[in-house]
CSV table of C-alpha atoms in Angstrom, one decimal:
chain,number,residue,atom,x,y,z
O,1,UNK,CA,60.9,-40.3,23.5
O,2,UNK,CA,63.6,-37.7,22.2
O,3,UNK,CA,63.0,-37.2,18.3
O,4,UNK,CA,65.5,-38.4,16.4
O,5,UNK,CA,65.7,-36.7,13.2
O,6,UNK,CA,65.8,-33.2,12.4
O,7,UNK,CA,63.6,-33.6,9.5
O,8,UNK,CA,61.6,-36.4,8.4
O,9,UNK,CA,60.7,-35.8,4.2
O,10,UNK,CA,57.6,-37.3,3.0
O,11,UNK,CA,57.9,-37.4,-0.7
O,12,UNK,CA,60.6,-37.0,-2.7
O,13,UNK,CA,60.6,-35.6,-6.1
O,14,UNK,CA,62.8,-32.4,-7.1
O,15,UNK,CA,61.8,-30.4,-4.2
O,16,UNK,CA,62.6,-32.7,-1.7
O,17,UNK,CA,65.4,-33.3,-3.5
O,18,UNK,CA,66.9,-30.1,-3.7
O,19,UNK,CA,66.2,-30.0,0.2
O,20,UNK,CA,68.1,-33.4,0.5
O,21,UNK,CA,71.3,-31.8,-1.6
O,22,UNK,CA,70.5,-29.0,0.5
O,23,UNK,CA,71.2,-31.0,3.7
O,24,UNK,CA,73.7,-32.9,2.3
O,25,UNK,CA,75.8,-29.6,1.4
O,26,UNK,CA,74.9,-27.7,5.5
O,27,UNK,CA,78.2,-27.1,7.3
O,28,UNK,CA,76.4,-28.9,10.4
O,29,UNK,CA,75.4,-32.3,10.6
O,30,UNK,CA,71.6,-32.5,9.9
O,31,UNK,CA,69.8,-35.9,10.4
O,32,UNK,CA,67.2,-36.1,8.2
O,33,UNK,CA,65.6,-39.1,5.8
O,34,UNK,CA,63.1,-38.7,3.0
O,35,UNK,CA,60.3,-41.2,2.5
O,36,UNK,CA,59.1,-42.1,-0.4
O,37,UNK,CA,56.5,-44.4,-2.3
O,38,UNK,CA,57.3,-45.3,-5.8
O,39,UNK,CA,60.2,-47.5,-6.2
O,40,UNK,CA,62.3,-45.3,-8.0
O,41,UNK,CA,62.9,-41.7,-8.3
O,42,UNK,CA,60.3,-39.9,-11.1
O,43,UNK,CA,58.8,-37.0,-12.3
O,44,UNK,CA,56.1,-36.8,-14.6
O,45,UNK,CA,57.4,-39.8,-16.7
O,46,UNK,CA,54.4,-40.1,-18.4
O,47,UNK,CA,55.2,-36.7,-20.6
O,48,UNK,CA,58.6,-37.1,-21.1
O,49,UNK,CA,58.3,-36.4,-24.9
O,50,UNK,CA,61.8,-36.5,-26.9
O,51,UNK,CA,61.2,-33.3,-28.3
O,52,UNK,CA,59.2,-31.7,-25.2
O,53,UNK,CA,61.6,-29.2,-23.5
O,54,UNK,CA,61.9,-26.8,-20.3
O,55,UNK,CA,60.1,-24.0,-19.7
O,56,UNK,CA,62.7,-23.0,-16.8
O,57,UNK,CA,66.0,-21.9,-17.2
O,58,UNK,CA,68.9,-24.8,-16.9
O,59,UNK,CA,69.8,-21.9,-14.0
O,60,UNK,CA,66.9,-22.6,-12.0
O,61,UNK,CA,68.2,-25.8,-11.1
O,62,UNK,CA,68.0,-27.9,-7.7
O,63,UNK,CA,71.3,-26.0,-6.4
O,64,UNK,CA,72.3,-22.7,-8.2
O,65,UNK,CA,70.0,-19.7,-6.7
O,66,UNK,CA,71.1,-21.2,-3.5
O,67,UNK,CA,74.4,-21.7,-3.5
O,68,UNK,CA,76.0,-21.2,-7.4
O,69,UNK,CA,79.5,-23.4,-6.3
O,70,UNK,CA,77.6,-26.5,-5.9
O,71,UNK,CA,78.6,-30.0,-7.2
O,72,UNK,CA,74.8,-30.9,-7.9
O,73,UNK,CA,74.6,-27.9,-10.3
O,74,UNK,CA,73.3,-28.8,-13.9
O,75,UNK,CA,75.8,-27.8,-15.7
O,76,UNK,CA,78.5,-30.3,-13.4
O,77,UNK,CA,75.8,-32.9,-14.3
O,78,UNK,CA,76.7,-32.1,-18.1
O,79,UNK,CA,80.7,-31.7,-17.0
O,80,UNK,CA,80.3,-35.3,-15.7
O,81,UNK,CA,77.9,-36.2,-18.4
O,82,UNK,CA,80.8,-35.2,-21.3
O,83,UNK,CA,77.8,-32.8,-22.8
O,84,UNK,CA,79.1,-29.1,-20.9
O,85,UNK,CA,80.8,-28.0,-24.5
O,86,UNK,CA,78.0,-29.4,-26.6
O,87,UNK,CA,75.4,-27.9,-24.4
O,88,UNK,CA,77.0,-24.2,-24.4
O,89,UNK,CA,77.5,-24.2,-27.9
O,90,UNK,CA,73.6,-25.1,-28.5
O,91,UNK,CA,72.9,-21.8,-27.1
O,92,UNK,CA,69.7,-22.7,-25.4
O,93,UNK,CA,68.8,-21.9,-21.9
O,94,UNK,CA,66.2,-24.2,-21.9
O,95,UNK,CA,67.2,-28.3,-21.9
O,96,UNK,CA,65.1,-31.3,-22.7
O,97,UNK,CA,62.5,-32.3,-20.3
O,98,UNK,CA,64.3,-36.0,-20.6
O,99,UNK,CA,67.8,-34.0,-20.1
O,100,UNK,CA,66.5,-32.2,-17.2
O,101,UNK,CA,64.8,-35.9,-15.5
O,102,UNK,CA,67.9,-37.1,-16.4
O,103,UNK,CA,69.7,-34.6,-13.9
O,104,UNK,CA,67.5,-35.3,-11.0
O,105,UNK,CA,68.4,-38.8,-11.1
O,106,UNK,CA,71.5,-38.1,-11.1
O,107,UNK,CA,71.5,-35.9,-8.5
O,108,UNK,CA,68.8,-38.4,-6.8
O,109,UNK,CA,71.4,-41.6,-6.9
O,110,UNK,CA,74.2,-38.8,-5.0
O,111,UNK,CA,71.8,-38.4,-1.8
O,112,UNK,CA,69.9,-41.9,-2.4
O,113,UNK,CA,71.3,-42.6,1.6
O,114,UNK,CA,68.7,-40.2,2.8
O,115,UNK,CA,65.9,-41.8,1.1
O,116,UNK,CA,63.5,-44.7,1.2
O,117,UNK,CA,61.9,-45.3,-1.3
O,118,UNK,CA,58.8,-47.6,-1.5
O,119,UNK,CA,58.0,-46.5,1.7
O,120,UNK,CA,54.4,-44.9,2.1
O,121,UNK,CA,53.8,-42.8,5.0
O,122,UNK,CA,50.4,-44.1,6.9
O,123,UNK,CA,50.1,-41.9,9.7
O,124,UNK,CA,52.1,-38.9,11.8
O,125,UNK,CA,50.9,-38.4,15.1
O,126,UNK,CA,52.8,-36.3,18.3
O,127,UNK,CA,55.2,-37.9,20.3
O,128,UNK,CA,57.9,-36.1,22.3
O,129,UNK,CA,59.4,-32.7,21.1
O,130,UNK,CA,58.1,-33.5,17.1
O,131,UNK,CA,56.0,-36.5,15.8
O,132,UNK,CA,55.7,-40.3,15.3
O,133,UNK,CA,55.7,-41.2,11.5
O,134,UNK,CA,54.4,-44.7,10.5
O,135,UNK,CA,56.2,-45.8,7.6
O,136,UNK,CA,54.9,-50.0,6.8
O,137,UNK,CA,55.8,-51.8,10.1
O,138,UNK,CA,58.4,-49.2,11.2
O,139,UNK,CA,58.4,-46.0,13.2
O,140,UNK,CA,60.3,-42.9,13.3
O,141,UNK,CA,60.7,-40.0,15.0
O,142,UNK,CA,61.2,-36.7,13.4
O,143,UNK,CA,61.2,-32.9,15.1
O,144,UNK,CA,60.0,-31.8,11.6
O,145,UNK,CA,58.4,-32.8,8.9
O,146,UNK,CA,58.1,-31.5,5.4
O,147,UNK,CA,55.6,-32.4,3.4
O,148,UNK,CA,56.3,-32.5,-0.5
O,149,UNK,CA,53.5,-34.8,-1.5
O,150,UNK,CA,53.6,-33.5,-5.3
O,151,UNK,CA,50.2,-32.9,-7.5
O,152,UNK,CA,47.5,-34.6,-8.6
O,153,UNK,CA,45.8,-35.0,-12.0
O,154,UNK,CA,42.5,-33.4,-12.4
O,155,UNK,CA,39.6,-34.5,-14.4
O,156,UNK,CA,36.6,-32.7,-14.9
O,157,UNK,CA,33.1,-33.4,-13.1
O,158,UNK,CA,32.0,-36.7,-14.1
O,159,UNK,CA,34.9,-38.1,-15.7
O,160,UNK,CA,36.4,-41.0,-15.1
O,161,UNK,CA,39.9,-42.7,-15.7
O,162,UNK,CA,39.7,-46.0,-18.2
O,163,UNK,CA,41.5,-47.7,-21.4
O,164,UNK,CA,40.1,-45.0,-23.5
O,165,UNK,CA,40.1,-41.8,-21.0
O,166,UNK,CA,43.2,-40.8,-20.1
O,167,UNK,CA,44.7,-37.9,-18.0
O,168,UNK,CA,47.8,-36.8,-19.8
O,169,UNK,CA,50.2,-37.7,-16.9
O,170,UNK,CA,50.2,-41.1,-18.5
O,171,UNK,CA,50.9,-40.6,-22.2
O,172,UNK,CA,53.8,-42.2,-22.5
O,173,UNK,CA,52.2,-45.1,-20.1
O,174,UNK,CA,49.5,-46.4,-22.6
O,175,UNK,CA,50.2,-44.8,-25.7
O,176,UNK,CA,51.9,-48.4,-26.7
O,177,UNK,CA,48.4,-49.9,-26.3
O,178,UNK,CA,47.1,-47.9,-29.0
O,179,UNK,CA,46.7,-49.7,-32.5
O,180,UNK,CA,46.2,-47.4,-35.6
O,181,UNK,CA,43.8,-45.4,-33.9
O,182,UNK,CA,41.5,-43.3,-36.1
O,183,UNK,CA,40.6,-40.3,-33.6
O,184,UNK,CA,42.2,-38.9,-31.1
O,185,UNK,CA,40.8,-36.1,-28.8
O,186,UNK,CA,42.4,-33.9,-27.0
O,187,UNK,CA,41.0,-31.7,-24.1
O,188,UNK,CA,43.0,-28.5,-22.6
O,189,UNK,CA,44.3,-25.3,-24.0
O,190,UNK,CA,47.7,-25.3,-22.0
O,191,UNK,CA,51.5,-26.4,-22.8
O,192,UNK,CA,50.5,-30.5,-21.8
O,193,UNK,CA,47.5,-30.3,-24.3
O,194,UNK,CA,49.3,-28.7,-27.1
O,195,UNK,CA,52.4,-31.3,-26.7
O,196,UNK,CA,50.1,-34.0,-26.8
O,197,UNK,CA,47.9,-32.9,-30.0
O,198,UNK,CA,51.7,-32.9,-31.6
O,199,UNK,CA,52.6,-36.0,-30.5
O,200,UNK,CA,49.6,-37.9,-31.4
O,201,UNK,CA,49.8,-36.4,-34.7
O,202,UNK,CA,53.4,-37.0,-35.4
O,203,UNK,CA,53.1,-40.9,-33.7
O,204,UNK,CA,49.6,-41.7,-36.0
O,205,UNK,CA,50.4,-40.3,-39.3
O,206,UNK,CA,46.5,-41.8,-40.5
O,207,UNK,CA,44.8,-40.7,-37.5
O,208,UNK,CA,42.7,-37.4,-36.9
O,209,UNK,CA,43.4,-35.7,-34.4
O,210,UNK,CA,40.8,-33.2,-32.8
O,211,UNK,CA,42.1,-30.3,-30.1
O,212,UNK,CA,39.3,-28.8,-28.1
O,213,UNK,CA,39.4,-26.1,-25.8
O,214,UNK,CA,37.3,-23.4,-24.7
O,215,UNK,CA,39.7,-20.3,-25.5
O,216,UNK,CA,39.8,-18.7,-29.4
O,217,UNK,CA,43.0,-20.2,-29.3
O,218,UNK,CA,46.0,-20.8,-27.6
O,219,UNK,CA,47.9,-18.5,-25.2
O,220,UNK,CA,51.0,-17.6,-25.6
O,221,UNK,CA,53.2,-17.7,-22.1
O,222,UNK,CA,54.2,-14.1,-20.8
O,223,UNK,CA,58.1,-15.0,-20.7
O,224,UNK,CA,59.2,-11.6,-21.0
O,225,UNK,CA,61.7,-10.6,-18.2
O,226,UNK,CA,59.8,-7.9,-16.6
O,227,UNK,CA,56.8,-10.4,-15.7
O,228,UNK,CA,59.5,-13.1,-15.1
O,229,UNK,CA,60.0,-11.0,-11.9
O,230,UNK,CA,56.8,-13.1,-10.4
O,231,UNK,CA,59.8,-15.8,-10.1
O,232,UNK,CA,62.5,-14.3,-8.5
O,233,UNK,CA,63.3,-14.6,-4.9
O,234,UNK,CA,62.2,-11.7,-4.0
O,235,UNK,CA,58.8,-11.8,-5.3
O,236,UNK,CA,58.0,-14.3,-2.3
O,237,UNK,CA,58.7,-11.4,0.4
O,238,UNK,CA,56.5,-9.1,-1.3
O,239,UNK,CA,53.6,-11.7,-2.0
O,240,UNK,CA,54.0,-12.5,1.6
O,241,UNK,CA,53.9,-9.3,3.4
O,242,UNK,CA,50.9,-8.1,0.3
O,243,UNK,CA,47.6,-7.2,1.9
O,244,UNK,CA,44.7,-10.2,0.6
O,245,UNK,CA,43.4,-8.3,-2.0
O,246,UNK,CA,46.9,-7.3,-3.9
O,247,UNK,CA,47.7,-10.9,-3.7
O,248,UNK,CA,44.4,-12.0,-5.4
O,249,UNK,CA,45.4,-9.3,-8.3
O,250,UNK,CA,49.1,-10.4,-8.8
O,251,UNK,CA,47.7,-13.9,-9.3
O,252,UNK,CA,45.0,-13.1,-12.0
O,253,UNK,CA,47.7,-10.4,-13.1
O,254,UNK,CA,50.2,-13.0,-14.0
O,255,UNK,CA,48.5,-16.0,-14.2
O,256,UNK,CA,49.7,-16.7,-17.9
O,257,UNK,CA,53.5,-17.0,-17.2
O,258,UNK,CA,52.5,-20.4,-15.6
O,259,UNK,CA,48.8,-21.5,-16.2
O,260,UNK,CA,46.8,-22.7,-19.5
O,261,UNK,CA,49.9,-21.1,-21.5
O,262,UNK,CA,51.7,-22.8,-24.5
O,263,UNK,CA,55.5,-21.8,-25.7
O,264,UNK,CA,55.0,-19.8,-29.1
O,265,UNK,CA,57.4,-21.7,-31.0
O,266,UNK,CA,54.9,-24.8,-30.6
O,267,UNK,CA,51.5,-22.5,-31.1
O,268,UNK,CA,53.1,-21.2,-34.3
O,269,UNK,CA,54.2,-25.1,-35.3
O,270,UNK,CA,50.1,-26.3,-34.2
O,271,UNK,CA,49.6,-23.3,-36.6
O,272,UNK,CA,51.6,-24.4,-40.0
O,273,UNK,CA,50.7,-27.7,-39.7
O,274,UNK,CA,46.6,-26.7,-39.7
O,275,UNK,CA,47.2,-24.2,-42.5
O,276,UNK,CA,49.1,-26.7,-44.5
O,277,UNK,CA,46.6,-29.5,-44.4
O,278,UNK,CA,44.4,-27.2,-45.5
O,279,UNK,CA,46.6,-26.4,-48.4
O,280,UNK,CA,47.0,-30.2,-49.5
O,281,UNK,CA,43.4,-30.7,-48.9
O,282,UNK,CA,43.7,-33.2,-46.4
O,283,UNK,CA,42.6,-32.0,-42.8
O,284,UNK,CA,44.1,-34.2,-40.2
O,285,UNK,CA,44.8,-32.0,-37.4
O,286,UNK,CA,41.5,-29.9,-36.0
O,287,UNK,CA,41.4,-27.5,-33.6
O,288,UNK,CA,38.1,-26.4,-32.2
O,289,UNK,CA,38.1,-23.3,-30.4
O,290,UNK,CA,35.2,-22.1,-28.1
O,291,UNK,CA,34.1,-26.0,-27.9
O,292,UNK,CA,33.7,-27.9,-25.1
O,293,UNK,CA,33.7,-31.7,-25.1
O,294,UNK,CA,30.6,-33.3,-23.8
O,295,UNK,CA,28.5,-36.9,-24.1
O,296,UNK,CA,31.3,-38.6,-22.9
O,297,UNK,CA,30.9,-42.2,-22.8
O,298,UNK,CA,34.5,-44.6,-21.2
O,299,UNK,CA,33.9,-46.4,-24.5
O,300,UNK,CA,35.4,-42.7,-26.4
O,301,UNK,CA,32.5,-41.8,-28.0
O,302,UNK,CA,31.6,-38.1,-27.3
O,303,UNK,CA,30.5,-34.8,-28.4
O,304,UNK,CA,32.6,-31.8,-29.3
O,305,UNK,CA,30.2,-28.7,-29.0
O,306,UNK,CA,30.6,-25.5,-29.6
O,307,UNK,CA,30.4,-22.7,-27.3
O,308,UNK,CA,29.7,-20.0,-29.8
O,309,UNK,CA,26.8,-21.9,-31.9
O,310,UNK,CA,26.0,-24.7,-29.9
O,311,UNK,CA,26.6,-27.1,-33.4
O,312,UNK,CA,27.7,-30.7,-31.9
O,313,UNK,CA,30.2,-32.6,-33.6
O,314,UNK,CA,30.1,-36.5,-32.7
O,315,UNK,CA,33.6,-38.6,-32.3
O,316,UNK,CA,33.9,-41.5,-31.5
O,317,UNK,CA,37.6,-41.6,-30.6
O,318,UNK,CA,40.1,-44.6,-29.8
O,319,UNK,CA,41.5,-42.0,-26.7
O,320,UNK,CA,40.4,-39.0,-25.0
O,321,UNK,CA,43.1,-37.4,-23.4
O,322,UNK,CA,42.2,-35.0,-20.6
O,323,UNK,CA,45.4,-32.3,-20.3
O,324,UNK,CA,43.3,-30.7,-17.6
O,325,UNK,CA,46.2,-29.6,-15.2
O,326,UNK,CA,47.1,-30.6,-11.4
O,327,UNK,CA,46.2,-29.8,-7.7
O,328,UNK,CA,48.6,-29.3,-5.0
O,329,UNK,CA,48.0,-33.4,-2.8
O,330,UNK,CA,45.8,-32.0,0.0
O,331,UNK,CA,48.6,-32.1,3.4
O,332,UNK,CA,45.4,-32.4,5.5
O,333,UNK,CA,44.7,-35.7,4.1
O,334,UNK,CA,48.2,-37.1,5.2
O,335,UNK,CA,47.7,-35.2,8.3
O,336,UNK,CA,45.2,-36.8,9.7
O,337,UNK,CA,44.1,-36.2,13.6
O,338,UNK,CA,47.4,-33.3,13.3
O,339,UNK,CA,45.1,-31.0,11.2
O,340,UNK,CA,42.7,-30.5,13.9
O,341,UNK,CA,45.4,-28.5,15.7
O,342,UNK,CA,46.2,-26.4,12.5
O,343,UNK,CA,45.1,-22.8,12.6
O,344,UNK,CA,43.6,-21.7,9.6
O,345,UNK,CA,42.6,-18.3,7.8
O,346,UNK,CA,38.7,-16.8,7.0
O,347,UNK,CA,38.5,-18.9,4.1
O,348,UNK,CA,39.4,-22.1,5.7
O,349,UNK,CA,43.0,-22.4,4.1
O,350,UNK,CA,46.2,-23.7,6.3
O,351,UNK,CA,48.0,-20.4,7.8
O,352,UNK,CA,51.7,-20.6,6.5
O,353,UNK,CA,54.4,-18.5,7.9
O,354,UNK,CA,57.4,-16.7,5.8
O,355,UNK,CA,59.5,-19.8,6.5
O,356,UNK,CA,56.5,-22.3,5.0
O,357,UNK,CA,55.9,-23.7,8.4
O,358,UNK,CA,52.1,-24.4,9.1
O,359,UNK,CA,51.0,-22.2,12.2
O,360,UNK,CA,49.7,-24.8,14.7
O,361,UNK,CA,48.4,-24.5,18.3
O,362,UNK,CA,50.8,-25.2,21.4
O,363,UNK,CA,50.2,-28.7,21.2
O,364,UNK,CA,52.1,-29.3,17.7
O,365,UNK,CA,56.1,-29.0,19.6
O,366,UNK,CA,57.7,-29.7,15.9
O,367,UNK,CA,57.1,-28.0,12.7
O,368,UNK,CA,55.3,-29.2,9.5
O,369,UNK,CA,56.5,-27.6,6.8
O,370,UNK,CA,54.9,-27.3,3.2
O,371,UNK,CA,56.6,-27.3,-0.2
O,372,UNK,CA,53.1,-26.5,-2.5
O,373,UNK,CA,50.3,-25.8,-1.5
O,374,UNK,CA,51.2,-22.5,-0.4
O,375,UNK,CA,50.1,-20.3,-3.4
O,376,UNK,CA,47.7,-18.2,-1.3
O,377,UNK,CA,50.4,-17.4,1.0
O,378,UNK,CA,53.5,-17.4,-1.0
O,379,UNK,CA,52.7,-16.8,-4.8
O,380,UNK,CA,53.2,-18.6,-8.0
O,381,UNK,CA,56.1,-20.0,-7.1
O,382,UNK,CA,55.0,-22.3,-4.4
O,383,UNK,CA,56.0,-25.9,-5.9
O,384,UNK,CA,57.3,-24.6,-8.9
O,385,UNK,CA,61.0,-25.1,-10.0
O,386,UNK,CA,61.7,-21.9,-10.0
O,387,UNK,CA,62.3,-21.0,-6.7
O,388,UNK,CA,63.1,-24.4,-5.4
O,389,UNK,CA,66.6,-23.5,-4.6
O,390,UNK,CA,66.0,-20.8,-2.2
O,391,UNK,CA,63.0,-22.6,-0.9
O,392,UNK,CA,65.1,-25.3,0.8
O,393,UNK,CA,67.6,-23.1,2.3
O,394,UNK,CA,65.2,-21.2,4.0
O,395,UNK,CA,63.4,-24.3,5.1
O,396,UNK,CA,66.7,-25.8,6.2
O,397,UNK,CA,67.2,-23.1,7.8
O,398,UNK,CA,63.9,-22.8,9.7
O,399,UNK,CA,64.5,-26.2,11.2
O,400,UNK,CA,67.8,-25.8,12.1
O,401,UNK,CA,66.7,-22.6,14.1
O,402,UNK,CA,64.3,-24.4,15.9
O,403,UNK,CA,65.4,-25.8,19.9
O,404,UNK,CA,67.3,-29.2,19.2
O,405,UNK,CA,67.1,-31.9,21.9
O,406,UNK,CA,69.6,-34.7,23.0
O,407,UNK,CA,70.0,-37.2,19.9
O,408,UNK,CA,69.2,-40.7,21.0
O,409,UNK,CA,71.0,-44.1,19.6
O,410,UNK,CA,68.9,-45.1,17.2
O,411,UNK,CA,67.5,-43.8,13.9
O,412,UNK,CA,64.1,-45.9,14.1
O,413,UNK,CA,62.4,-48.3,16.5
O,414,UNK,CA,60.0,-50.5,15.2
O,415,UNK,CA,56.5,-50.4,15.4
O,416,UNK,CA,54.8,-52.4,18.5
């Protein structure tokens, strides 16, 4: 069987979006379709907090780095919007998080023809010069795929998910079940945790609300344009060709202009609002520092301990709310049987080339390409906005590079 599209998506939030605008825009006819599971596009819905903004340039769009004409650009999202002259005269690089999930569906709805969505990939296997994807009861042949599977929610050791332990991806989700709660905890030292400790004290006006993190306090993000260079383009060709040991140093080197790192604007708001409670004699908002939470029980009582002393503070909280970050979706897992035929380096991670095509043996004919999950190959900027841009185009290209057999009729056959 002849594949029959040039790229096959699985996933589809912005970065296989931007590769669908990305296709849409080529010169050349590319055949490609995106598959996705939920029924709707979405992006981290769960924190879309009204006041909660970017910390990404409106530049670093789906479009602009790659190609600055293009309709799909933010600011012809304003144009069309009737917000372009309001936006410029706010004088703000950095929109809403709600403006910016605004724009992708909008952008999302212009390429919806490439996508299904409610479709969950259950298998890829070979088959002809690509692969076989099983998508519910149908089957489609692809001479690439890229996988942009997204990040999952981490929880600590031991914790589990219930009605009163919460990762912060779904704030916004089950805040509504809340009724007058009287303590609210907070775990994580990084932008999500410090957005949340602000909400829940803005939304409960009578409840207490305890941040704990391990840190003295928290971090300010390194946004200052020399260490902003991590982002660029460029940064990617010199992470790549970096020998294993320089790349393990950049990381830790600039690890706080993306990881466990809060806007100042919002550390020095956490601050005023601490310093006055403590003025009007009524302390609402806590934030324990060098503390870990512990004694965790899914009915929210716990512990807050300190690091420094070891004194233990009991709570027994309406919520615990786990801010506690993401991992890149593991590829292998989708994968299945295909990973056995992907080469990998001396500590057992997938070997990526410059193009972010996994290095496979001679039995793989198509390419599997990753966007995330590349960080040990490719930098900070593997899944992140940043770069998103750029990334596509260089993926599009990498598949349109690649030999391209006869097309056949159909799009799809189904299964059996």
């Amino acid at each position: 069987m002849n594949p029959v599209l040039d790229l096959a998506g699985i996933g589809f939030g912005p970065s296989n979006l931007a590769l669908a605008i990305a296709v849409e825009e080529h010169a050349r006819p590319v055949r490609a379709r995106f598959f996705e599971r939920q029924p709707r596009f979405g992006w981290h819905r769960g924190m879309l907090l009204e006041d909660a903004t970017m910390q990404v340039s409106f530049l670093k769009d789906l479009v602009t780095l790659r190609n600055p004409t293009s309709s799909y650009s933010f600011l012809c999202y304003l144009r069309d919007c009737g917000r372009l002259a309001d936006f410029v005269n706010h004088k703000n690089l950095f929109p809403l998080r709600k403006e910016f999930h605004d724009y992708f569906e909008w952008a999302a709805e212009r390429v919806a023809h490439h996508v299904s969505y409610g479709a969950e990939v259950t298998d890829i296997r070979t088959g002809g010069d690509g692969f076989e994807i099983t998508v519910g009861d149908e089957l489609v042949s692809a001479r690439n795929v890229v996988l942009a599977t997204g990040l999952e929610a981490c929880l600590p050791d031991g914790v589990e998910a219930g009605e009163r332990i919460w990762h912060n991806r779904d704030l916004l989700h089950k805040v509504e079940t809340l009724r007058a709660p009287r303590h609210v905890v907070v775990v994580g030292a990084g932008q999500s945790a410090a957005e949340a400790v602000a909400f829940f004290h803005d939304r409960f006006p009578e409840a207490e609300v305890h941040g704990v993190f391990a840190r003295y306090g928290y971090s300010p993000a390194d946004d200052s344009s020399f260490a902003n260079r991590i982002f660029d383009p460029e940064a990617v060709d010199e992470f790549y060709r970096a020998p294993e040991d320089v790349k393990q140093r950049l990381m830790g080197y600039h690890a706080n202009t993306n990881y466990g790192v809060v806007d100042h604007d919002l550390i020095e708001e956490l601050y005023r609002r601490v310093y006055r409670e403590k003025v009007v004699g009524r302390q609402r908002l806590s934030l324990h520092n060098t503390s870990r939470l512990t004694d965790v029980n899914a009915d929210g009582k716990c512990v807050i301990e300190s690091l420094a002393n070891g004194t233990r503070l009991p709570v027994d909280a309406d919520v615990i709310v786990y801010a506690t970050g993401y991992r890149p979706a593991n590829p292998v897992r989708l994968l299945g049987d295909l990973a056995d035929h992907c080469e990998r380096d001396e500590r057992g991670r997938l070997k990526v080339t410059r193009d972010y095509r996994v290095v496979t043996n001679d039995e793989i004919r198509g390419g599997i390409y990753l966007q995330g999950g590349t960080e040990h190959t490719h930098g900070i900027t593997s899944s992140l906005l940043s770069n998103t841009a750029v990334r596509v185009g260089e993926i599009l290209d990498s598949v349109l590079r690649r030999p391209r057999t006869a097309p056949v009729p159909e799009l799809a056959a189904r299964v059996g």
